[in-house]
Tab-separated table of C-alpha atoms in Angstrom:
chain	number	residue	atom	x	y	z
A	1	ASP	CA	121.959	60.785	46.849
A	2	GLN	CA	122.406	63.323	44.060
A	3	GLN	CA	120.158	66.256	44.813
A	4	VAL	CA	121.096	68.073	41.605
A	5	LYS	CA	121.466	66.141	38.361
A	6	GLN	CA	122.609	67.031	34.890
A	7	ASN	CA	121.686	64.002	32.853
A	8	SER	CA	123.523	64.968	29.677
A	9	PRO	CA	127.276	64.682	30.177
A	10	SER	CA	127.997	66.318	26.833
A	11	LEU	CA	126.420	68.440	24.125
A	12	SER	CA	127.650	69.331	20.655
A	13	VAL	CA	126.110	72.255	18.759
A	14	GLN	CA	126.846	74.232	15.630
A	15	GLU	CA	127.973	77.837	15.974
A	16	GLY	CA	125.003	80.193	15.780
A	17	ARG	CA	122.488	77.603	16.928
A	18	ILE	CA	120.859	77.288	20.333
A	19	SER	CA	122.432	75.309	23.171
A	20	ILE	CA	119.984	73.924	25.738
A	21	LEU	CA	121.336	72.529	28.989
A	22	ASN	CA	119.073	70.791	31.456
A	23	CYS	CA	119.189	70.285	35.190
A	24	ASP	CA	116.871	68.475	37.621
A	25	TYR	CA	116.749	68.693	41.389
A	26	THR	CA	115.049	66.737	44.121
A	27	ASN	CA	115.282	68.916	47.230
A	28	SER	CA	112.160	71.072	47.521
A	29	MET	CA	114.027	73.358	49.949
A	30	PHE	CA	116.155	74.704	47.098
A	31	ASP	CA	114.982	78.178	46.169
A	32	TYR	CA	117.943	79.763	44.409
A	33	PHE	CA	119.582	78.374	41.295
A	34	LEU	CA	122.758	79.304	39.454
A	35	TRP	CA	124.694	78.330	36.338
A	36	TYR	CA	128.476	78.342	36.167
A	37	LYS	CA	130.858	77.876	33.259
A	38	LYS	CA	134.238	76.247	33.759
A	39	TYR	CA	137.296	76.213	31.538
A	40	PRO	CA	140.159	73.763	32.212
A	41	ALA	CA	142.513	74.781	35.030
A	42	GLU	CA	140.226	77.647	36.087
A	43	GLY	CA	137.613	78.004	38.783
A	44	PRO	CA	133.903	78.064	37.878
A	45	THR	CA	132.712	81.423	36.532
A	46	PHE	CA	129.243	82.648	37.487
A	47	LEU	CA	126.912	83.028	34.490
A	48	ILE	CA	123.348	83.625	35.565
A	49	SER	CA	120.993	82.888	38.425
A	50	ILE	CA	117.307	82.703	39.190
A	51	SER	CA	115.219	82.891	42.312
A	52	SER	CA	112.325	80.504	42.831
A	53	ILE	CA	109.879	83.398	42.692
A	54	LYS	CA	110.655	83.777	38.991
A	55	ASP	CA	110.337	81.389	36.078
A	56	LYS	CA	112.704	83.126	33.690
A	57	ASN	CA	115.786	85.293	33.844
A	58	GLU	CA	117.626	86.638	30.830
A	59	ASP	CA	121.080	88.155	30.482
A	60	GLY	CA	122.292	88.767	26.963
A	61	ARG	CA	122.672	85.469	25.149
A	62	PHE	CA	121.883	83.478	28.301
A	63	THR	CA	118.392	82.672	29.567
A	64	VAL	CA	117.545	80.438	32.500
A	65	PHE	CA	114.100	78.874	32.845
A	66	LEU	CA	112.768	77.419	36.078
A	67	ASN	CA	109.864	74.975	36.356
A	68	LYS	CA	109.306	74.553	40.078
A	69	SER	CA	106.537	71.985	39.797
A	70	ALA	CA	108.790	69.756	37.719
A	71	LYS	CA	111.900	70.646	39.748
A	72	HIS	CA	113.636	71.385	36.479
A	73	LEU	CA	115.714	74.226	35.143
A	74	SER	CA	117.372	74.849	31.831
A	75	LEU	CA	119.938	77.199	30.382
A	76	HIS	CA	119.548	78.469	26.818
A	77	ILE	CA	122.496	79.995	24.989
A	78	VAL	CA	121.533	81.814	21.805
A	79	PRO	CA	123.434	82.136	19.550
A	80	SER	CA	126.142	79.689	20.573
A	81	GLN	CA	129.723	80.785	19.961
A	82	PRO	CA	132.965	78.751	19.886
A	83	GLY	CA	134.095	80.551	23.056
A	84	ASP	CA	131.118	78.998	24.840
A	85	SER	CA	132.831	75.598	24.659
A	86	ALA	CA	133.316	74.666	28.317
A	87	VAL	CA	131.803	72.574	31.112
A	88	TYR	CA	128.582	74.019	32.519
A	89	PHE	CA	127.410	73.330	36.060
A	90	CYS	CA	124.033	74.045	37.551
A	91	ALA	CA	123.905	74.669	41.275
A	92	ALA	CA	121.212	75.174	43.882
A	93	SER	CA	120.964	76.533	47.388
A	94	ALA	CA	118.313	76.541	50.090
A	95	ALA	CA	118.643	80.305	50.354
A	96	ALA	CA	120.729	82.957	48.671
A	97	GLY	CA	124.124	83.010	50.344
A	98	ASN	CA	123.982	79.407	51.478
A	99	LYS	CA	126.211	76.559	50.412
A	100	LEU	CA	125.784	75.416	46.825
A	101	THR	CA	124.913	71.901	45.696
A	102	PHE	CA	126.214	71.236	42.194
A	103	GLY	CA	125.253	68.926	39.384
A	104	GLY	CA	127.847	66.794	37.656
A	105	GLY	CA	128.301	69.150	34.713
A	106	THR	CA	127.633	69.139	30.969
A	107	ARG	CA	130.508	69.561	28.534
A	108	VAL	CA	129.495	71.792	25.637
A	109	LEU	CA	131.344	71.852	22.340
A	110	VAL	CA	130.412	74.575	19.867
A	111	LYS	CA	131.626	73.737	16.395
A	112	PRO	CA	132.594	76.591	14.059
B	1	GLY	CA	137.243	85.724	39.668
B	2	ALA	CA	136.186	88.524	42.016
B	3	GLY	CA	139.761	88.780	43.344
B	4	VAL	CA	140.158	85.371	44.950
B	5	SER	CA	143.618	83.861	44.736
B	6	GLN	CA	144.622	80.386	45.839
B	7	SER	CA	148.017	78.900	46.477
B	8	PRO	CA	149.675	76.717	45.585
B	9	ARG	CA	147.978	76.109	42.255
B	10	TYR	CA	149.331	72.561	42.143
B	11	LYS	CA	150.474	70.352	44.987
B	12	VAL	CA	151.853	66.833	44.863
B	13	ALA	CA	151.998	65.044	48.194
B	14	LYS	CA	153.117	61.617	49.253
B	15	ARG	CA	150.521	59.559	51.065
B	16	GLY	CA	150.634	60.375	54.756
B	17	GLN	CA	152.010	63.873	54.278
B	18	ASP	CA	150.218	66.942	55.693
B	19	VAL	CA	149.267	69.759	53.295
B	20	ALA	CA	147.998	73.312	53.705
B	21	LEU	CA	146.042	75.092	51.005
B	22	ARG	CA	145.571	78.845	51.103
B	23	CYS	CA	142.714	81.069	49.964
B	24	ASP	CA	143.310	84.812	49.806
B	25	PRO	CA	140.231	86.899	48.958
B	26	ILE	CA	140.261	90.640	48.421
B	27	SER	CA	139.092	92.427	51.530
B	28	GLY	CA	135.458	92.910	52.410
B	29	HIS	CA	134.093	89.450	51.713
B	30	VAL	CA	132.263	88.252	54.773
B	31	SER	CA	131.313	84.783	53.537
B	32	LEU	CA	133.915	82.257	52.397
B	33	PHE	CA	133.336	78.700	51.216
B	34	TRP	CA	135.564	75.700	50.467
B	35	TYR	CA	134.577	73.045	47.925
B	36	GLN	CA	136.212	69.822	46.739
B	37	GLN	CA	135.941	68.812	43.091
B	38	ALA	CA	136.885	65.260	42.170
B	39	LEU	CA	137.758	64.457	38.573
B	40	GLY	CA	134.706	64.453	36.325
B	41	GLN	CA	132.321	65.614	39.050
B	42	GLY	CA	130.805	68.831	40.250
B	43	PRO	CA	132.205	70.706	43.254
B	44	GLU	CA	131.075	69.472	46.672
B	45	PHE	CA	130.705	71.699	49.706
B	46	LEU	CA	133.259	71.307	52.492
B	47	THR	CA	132.916	74.206	54.909
B	48	TYR	CA	131.708	77.807	55.315
B	49	PHE	CA	132.960	80.848	57.221
B	50	GLN	CA	131.248	84.071	58.079
B	51	ASN	CA	134.124	86.378	58.983
B	52	GLU	CA	136.291	84.277	61.321
B	53	ALA	CA	133.470	82.031	62.505
B	54	GLN	CA	133.201	78.583	60.950
B	55	LEU	CA	129.428	78.227	60.765
B	56	ASP	CA	129.155	74.994	58.816
B	57	LYS	CA	131.697	72.201	58.499
B	58	SER	CA	129.256	69.453	57.640
B	59	GLY	CA	130.974	68.679	54.323
B	60	LEU	CA	134.430	67.919	55.696
B	61	PRO	CA	134.933	64.234	54.816
B	62	SER	CA	136.919	63.254	57.891
B	63	ASP	CA	138.664	64.633	60.951
B	64	ARG	CA	141.830	64.802	58.874
B	65	PHE	CA	140.395	67.937	57.266
B	66	PHE	CA	140.603	71.208	59.139
B	67	ALA	CA	139.908	74.774	58.024
B	68	GLU	CA	140.493	78.123	59.653
B	69	ARG	CA	140.087	81.825	58.959
B	70	PRO	CA	141.523	83.439	62.089
B	71	GLU	CA	141.277	87.100	61.058
B	72	GLY	CA	138.248	86.844	58.807
B	73	SER	CA	140.222	87.241	55.593
B	74	VAL	CA	142.757	84.608	54.485
B	75	SER	CA	141.620	81.022	54.970
B	76	THR	CA	143.657	77.825	55.137
B	77	LEU	CA	142.423	74.308	54.492
B	78	LYS	CA	144.663	71.727	56.088
B	79	ILE	CA	144.613	68.020	55.320
B	80	GLN	CA	146.520	65.735	57.635
B	81	ARG	CA	147.909	62.328	56.683
B	82	THR	CA	146.772	62.677	53.082
B	83	GLN	CA	145.259	59.675	51.321
B	84	GLN	CA	144.921	58.964	47.602
B	85	GLU	CA	141.189	59.656	47.756
B	86	ASP	CA	141.996	63.239	48.793
B	87	SER	CA	143.273	63.887	45.259
B	88	ALA	CA	140.993	66.589	43.854
B	89	VAL	CA	140.767	70.265	43.034
B	90	TYR	CA	140.061	72.363	46.114
B	91	LEU	CA	138.088	75.503	45.350
B	92	CYS	CA	137.599	78.569	47.497
B	93	ALA	CA	134.655	80.899	46.897
B	94	VAL	CA	133.406	84.170	48.320
B	95	ALA	CA	129.862	85.427	48.283
B	96	SER	CA	128.890	88.527	46.339
B	97	GLN	CA	127.873	91.711	48.163
B	98	SER	CA	124.249	90.690	47.688
B	99	TYR	CA	125.155	87.222	49.017
B	100	ASN	CA	123.266	85.712	46.089
B	101	GLU	CA	126.185	84.468	44.010
B	102	GLN	CA	129.526	82.893	44.811
B	103	PHE	CA	132.728	83.734	42.999
B	104	PHE	CA	135.435	81.124	42.805
B	105	GLY	CA	139.195	81.199	42.876
B	106	PRO	CA	141.242	79.165	40.378
B	107	GLY	CA	141.568	76.203	42.726
B	108	THR	CA	144.438	74.075	44.003
B	109	ARG	CA	144.912	70.724	42.309
B	110	LEU	CA	146.105	68.229	44.918
B	111	THR	CA	147.585	64.937	43.791
B	112	VAL	CA	148.379	62.353	46.448
B	113	LEU	CA	150.741	59.615	45.328
């Protein structure tokens, strides 16, 4: 029973264009959502988060959108850079500070 | 990230061997989490400590898995009688001061032959 799903295993985008990563969840108890980036042989690195009381949070090139009614969130990276090439995980928790439930990840390749 | 180190970084064990994986966070982190990441999947929760108290161990896959944090700082995840299905990356994370985010160590890649 996957409570957090990332349906696109991979994404290829041209440098300078927008990358859009999607994530769906099923557990209505989730109220805090996070995105992590992971390079090979490293631990996940926190990118950006959003509380369920908001529908958008922006930090530099990264924006996360939350649609609670659809149980859907997305991460926008604008403009995409080659250094953004990594695996991206969305994660959710039932409250800030609680255990995280992760999606399966989306591998992003940004072509120069 | 956030001053979490893990050791060893790589461990190869023969099936049936016991292993101990260490997580060493910088001081002051109350909350500590262990996750298991199988190849090609996202991390999965194993267990959670608040200081030295293990408040949630619902994710431990079997009684061969045991975790401790006796002084509320360094934590050890022990796996007894390792099996091939235990092969994974084991990640340790600490919560931020606001408790909203978790910051991960580099992980220990365990390979059971």
